[in-house]
Tab-separated table of C-alpha atoms and ligand atoms in Angstrom:
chain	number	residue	atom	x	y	z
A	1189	UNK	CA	0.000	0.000	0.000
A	1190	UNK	CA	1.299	3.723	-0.618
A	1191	UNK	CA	0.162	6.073	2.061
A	1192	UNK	CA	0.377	9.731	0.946
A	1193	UNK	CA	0.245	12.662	3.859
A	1194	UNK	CA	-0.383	16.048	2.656
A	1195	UNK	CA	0.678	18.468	5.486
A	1196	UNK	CA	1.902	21.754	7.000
A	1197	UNK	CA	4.674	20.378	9.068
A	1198	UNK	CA	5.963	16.914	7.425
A	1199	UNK	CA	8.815	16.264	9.775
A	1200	UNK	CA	6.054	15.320	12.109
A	1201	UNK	CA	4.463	12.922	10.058
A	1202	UNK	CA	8.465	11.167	9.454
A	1203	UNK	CA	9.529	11.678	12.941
A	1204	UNK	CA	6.748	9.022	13.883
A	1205	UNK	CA	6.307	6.738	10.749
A	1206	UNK	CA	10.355	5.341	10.801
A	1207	UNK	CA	9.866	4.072	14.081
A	1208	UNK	CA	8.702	0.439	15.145
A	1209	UNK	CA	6.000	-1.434	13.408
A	1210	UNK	CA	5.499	1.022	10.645
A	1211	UNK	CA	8.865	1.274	10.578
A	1212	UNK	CA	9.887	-2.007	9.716
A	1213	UNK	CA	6.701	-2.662	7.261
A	1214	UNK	CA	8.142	0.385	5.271
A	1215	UNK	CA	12.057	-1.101	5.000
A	1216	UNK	CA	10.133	-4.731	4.285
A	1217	UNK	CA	8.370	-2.907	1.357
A	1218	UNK	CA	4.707	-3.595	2.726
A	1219	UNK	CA	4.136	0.146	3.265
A	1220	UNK	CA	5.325	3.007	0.825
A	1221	UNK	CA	5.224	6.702	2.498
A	1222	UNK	CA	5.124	9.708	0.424
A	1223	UNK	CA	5.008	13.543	2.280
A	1224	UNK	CA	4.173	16.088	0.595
A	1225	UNK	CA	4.385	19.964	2.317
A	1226	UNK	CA	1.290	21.813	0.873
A	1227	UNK	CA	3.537	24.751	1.526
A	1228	UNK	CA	5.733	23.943	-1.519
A	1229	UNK	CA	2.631	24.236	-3.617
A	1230	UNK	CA	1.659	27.909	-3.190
A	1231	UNK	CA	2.656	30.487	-5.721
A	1232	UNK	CA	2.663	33.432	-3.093
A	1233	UNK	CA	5.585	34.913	-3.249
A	1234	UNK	CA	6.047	34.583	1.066
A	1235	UNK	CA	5.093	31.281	0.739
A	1236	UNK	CA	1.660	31.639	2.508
A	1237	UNK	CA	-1.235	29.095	2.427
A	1238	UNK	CA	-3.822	30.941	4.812
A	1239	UNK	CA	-6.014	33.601	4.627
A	1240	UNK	CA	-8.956	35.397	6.547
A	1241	UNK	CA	-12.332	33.408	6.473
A	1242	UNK	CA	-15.223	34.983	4.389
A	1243	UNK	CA	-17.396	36.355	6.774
A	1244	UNK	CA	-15.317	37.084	9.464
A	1245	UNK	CA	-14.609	35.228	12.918
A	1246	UNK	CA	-11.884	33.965	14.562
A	1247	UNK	CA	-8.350	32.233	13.274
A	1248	UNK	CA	-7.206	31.443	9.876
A	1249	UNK	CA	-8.339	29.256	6.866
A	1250	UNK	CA	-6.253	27.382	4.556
A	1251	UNK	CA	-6.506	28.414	0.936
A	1252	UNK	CA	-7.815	26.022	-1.933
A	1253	UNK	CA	-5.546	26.674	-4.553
A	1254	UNK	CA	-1.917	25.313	-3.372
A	1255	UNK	CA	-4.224	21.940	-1.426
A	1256	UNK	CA	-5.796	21.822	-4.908
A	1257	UNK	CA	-1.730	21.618	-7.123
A	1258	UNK	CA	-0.785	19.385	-4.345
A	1259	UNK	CA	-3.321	16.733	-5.060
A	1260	UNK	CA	-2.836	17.619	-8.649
A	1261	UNK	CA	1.420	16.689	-8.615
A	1262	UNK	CA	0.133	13.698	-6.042
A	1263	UNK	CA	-2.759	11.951	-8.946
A	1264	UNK	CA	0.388	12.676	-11.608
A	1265	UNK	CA	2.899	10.653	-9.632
A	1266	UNK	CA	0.946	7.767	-8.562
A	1267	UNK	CA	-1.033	7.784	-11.936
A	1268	UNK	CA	-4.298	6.949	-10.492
A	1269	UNK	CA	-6.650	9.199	-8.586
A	1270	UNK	CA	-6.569	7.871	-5.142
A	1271	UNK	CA	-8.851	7.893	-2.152
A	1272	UNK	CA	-8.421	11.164	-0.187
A	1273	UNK	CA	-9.019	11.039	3.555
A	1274	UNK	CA	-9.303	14.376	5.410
A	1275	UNK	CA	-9.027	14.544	8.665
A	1276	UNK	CA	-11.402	16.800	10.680
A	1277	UNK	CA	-13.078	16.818	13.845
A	1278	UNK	CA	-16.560	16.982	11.413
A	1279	UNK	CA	-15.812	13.842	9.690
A	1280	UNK	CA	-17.211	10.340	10.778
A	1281	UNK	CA	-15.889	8.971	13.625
A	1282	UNK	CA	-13.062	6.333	12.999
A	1283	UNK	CA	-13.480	2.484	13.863
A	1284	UNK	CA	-11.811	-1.050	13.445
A	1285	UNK	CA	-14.455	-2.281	10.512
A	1286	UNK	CA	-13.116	0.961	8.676
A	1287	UNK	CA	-9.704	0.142	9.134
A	1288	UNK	CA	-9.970	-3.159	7.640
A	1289	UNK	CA	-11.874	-1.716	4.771
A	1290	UNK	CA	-9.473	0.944	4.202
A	1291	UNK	CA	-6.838	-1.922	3.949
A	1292	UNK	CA	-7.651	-3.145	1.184
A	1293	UNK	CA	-6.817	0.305	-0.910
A	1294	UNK	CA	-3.925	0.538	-3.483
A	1295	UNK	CA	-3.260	3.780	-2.265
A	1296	UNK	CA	-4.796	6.212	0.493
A	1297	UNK	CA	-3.856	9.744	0.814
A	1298	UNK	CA	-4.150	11.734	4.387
A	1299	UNK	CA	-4.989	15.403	4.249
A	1300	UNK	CA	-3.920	17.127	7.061
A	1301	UNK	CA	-5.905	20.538	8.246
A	1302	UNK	CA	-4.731	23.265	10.272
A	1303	UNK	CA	-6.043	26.586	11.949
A	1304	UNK	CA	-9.851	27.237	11.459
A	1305	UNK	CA	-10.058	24.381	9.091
A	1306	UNK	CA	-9.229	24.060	5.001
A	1307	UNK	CA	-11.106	26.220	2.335
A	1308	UNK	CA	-14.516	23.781	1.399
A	1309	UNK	CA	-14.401	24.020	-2.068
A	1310	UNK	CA	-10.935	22.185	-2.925
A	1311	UNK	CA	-12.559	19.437	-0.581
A	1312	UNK	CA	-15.710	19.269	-2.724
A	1313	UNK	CA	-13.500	19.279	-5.591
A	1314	UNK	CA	-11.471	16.360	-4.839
A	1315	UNK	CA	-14.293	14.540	-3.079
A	1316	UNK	CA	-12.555	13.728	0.266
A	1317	UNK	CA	-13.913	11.366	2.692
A	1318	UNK	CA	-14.010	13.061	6.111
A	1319	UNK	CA	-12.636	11.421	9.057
A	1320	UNK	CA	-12.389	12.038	12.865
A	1321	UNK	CA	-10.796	10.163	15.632
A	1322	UNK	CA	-13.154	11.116	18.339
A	1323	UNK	CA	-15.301	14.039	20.081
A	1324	UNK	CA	-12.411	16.336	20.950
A	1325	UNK	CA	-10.314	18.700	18.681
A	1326	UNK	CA	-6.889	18.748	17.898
A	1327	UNK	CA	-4.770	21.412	16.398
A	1328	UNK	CA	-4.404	19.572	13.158
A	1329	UNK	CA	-5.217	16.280	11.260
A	1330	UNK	CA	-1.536	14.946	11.309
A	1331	UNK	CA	-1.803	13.177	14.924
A	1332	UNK	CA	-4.922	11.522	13.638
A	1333	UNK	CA	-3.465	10.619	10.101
A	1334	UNK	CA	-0.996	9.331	11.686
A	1335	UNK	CA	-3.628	6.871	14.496
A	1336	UNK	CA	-5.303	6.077	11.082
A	1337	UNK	CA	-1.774	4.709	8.943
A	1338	UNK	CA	-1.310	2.630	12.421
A	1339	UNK	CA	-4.909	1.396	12.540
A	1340	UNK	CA	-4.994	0.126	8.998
A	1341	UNK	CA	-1.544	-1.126	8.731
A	1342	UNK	CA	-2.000	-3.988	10.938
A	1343	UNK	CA	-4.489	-5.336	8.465
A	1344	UNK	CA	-2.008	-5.216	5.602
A	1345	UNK	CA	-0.637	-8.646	4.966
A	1346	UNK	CA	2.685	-9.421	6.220
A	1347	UNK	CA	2.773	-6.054	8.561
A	1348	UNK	CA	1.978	-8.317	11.801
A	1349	UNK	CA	4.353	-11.077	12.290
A	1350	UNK	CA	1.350	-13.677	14.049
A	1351	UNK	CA	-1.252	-13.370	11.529
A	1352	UNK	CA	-3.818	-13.822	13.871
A	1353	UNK	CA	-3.048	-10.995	16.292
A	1354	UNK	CA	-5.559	-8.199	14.663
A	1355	UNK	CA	-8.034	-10.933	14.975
A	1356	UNK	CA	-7.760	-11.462	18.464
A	1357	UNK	CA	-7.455	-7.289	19.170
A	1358	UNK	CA	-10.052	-5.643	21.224
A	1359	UNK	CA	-12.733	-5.077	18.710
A	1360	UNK	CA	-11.068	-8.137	16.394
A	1361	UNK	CA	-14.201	-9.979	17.904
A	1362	UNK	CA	-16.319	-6.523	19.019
A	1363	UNK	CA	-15.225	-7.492	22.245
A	1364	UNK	CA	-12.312	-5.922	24.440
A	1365	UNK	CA	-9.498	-8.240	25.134
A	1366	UNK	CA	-9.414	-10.326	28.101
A	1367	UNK	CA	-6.036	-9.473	30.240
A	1368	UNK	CA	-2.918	-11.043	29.704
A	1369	UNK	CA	-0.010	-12.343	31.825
A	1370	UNK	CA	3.449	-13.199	31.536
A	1371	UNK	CA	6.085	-14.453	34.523
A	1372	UNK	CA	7.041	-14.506	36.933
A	1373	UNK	CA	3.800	-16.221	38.721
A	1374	UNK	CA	4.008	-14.337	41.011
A	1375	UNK	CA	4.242	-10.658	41.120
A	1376	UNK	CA	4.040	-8.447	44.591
A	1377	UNK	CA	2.138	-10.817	46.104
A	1378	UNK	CA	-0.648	-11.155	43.022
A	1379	UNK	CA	-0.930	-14.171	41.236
A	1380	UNK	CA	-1.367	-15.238	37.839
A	1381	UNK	CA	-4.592	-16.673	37.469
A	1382	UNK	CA	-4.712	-20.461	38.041
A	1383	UNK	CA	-6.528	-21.880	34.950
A	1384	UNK	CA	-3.530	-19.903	32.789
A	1385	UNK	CA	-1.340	-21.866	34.206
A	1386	UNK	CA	-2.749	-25.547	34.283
A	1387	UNK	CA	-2.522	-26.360	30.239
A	1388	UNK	CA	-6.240	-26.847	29.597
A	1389	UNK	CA	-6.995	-24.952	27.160
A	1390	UNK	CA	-10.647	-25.351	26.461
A	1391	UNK	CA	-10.713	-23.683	29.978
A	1392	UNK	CA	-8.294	-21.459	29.374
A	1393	UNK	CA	-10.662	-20.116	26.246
A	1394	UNK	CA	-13.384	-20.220	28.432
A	1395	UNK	CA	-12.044	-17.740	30.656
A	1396	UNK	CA	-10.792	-15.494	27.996
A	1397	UNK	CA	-14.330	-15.018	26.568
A	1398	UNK	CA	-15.841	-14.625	30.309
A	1399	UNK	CA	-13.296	-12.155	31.536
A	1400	UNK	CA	-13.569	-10.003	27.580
A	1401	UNK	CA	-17.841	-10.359	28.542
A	1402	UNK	CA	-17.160	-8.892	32.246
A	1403	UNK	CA	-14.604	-6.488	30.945
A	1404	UNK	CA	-16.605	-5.229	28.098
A	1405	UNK	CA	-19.879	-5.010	30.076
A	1406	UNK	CA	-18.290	-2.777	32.678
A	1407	UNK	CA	-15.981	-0.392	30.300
A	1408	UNK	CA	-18.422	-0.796	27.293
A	1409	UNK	CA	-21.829	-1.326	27.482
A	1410	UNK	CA	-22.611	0.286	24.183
A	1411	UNK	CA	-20.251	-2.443	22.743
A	1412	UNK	CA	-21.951	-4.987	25.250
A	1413	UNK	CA	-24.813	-4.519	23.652
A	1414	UNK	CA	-23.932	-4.987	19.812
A	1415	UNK	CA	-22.607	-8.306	20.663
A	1416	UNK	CA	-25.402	-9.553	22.410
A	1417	UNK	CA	-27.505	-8.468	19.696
B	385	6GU	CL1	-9.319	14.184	12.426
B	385	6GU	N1	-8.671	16.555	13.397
B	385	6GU	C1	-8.644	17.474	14.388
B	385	6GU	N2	-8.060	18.644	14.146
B	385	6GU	N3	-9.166	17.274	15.584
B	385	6GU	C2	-9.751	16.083	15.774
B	385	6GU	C3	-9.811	15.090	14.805
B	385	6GU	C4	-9.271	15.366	13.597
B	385	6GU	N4	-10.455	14.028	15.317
B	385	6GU	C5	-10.772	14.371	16.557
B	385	6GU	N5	-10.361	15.600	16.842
C-alpha cells in the first residue's frame, strides 16, 4: 500500500512513521510513504497558504488553490486518482471495521488541516472522505493521520508477524481483550490466574471469553450490547 500525507509540518508525520511497526513494514516494502508539504505548492511569493475566512470570525483558513496543485502533482505521480481522507473533527468517527476496509486500498492519501479548518471548495472538488478520531479537537489532522496509517496497517498482509493478532485485538471480535499475563507467577504478592497456568486450554478459552464479557460489560456497554444483539 502507498500512504500519501499532505501536510503543514511533514517532519512530524516522518519523525513518527520510521519508528517500530510502521517502521519495519516500510524497509520490508509492505508500506510506501510519500510527504508532501502543501507549503511547496503555493505560488505566493512569502510562501503563505492561509487567509482570513469569508465572513469574518476567529483564526485562519487554509486556501484552496496550493491543497488543490498538491493533489494535482500527487494523482500525476501515482497515476491513479486515489482515495483522499481528510481529517477533521466533522468527519465520521473512525473504527476497526473501517480500518480493515481501508486496507484493502492501493493507495490512500491523508490530508492534514490546520487553523480554522481548510477552504470547502478544494474538498468538494477532490471529493474527500471526512474522518475524525473522536469528540475532541486537535490542532491539526496529522496526529490523527498518523492513528489512522497505524490502525490500517495492521491489516495489511505481512505487517503483523502472528497473523492472527488483529483478529484477536479488542474489537477483532467486538469485544475488548481479556487481560494477559506473563512471569514470573508471582508478582508483589498477586498471582497469575490459576486456569492460565494448568494447560487446559478449552478452559483457558473459556475464561478469555468470560473475563472479555465482564470487561466489556463494565468499560463498554454500548459495545456490550452490539454483541449480544
Ligand atoms: Cl481528524 N482533526 C482534528 N483537528 N481534531 C480532531 C480530529 C481530527 N479528530 C478528533 N479531533
Amino acid at each position: 500500500m502507498r500512504y500519501v500525507v499532505m501536510t503543514l509540518f511533514p517532519e512530524m508525520i516522518e519523525s513518527v512513521m520510521g519508528e517500530s511497526i510502521l517502521g519495519r513494514a516500510r524497509e520490508a516494502g509492505h508500506i510506501e510513504l510519500i510527504v508532501k508539504n502543501i507549503r511547496d505548492y503555493t505560488l505566493d511569493k512569502h510562501t503563505r497558504v492561509d487567509d482570513y475566512p469569508y465572513g469574518g470570525g476567529a483564526g485562519m483558513v487554509m486556501e484552496a488553490e496550493p491543497v488543490w496543485r498538491c493533489y494535482e502533482a500527487i494523482c500525476s505521480e501515482l497515476g491513479t486518482t486515489p482515495k483522499v481522507i481528510h481529517l477533521t473533527p466533522q468527519g465520521k468517527v473512525f473504527n476497526q471495521s473501517m480500518a480493515e476496509s481501508y486496507a484493502t486500498q492501493d493507495d490512500l492519501v491523508f490530508l492534514c488541516g490546520h487553523y480554522e479548518g481548510i477552504d470547502e471548495r478544494v474538498l468538494e472538488e477532490i471529493g474527500t472522505e471526512d474522518v475524525s478520531i473522536g469528540d475532541y479537537v486537535l490542532t491539526g489532522g496529522e496526529l490523527p493521520a498518523m492513528v489512522l496509517m497505524d490502525a490500517i496497517a495492521r491489516h495489511i498482509p505481512g505487517v503483523l508477524h502472528n497473523r492472527d493478532s488483529a483478529q484477536t485485538d479488542s474489537f477483532g471480535n467486538g469485544l475488548l481483550e481479556y487481560p494477559q499475563y506473563t512471569r514470573p507467577e508471582v508478582f508483589r504478592g498477586r498471582k497469575v490466574p490459576e486456569v492460565l497456568l494448568s494447560g487446559h486450554h478449552a478452559n483457558v478459552e473459556k475464561w478469555r471469553l468470560e473475563q472479555s464479557l465482564a470487561r466489556t460489560g463494565e468499560r463498554r456497554p454500548d459495545l456490550y450490547e452490539k454483541w449480544h444483539g
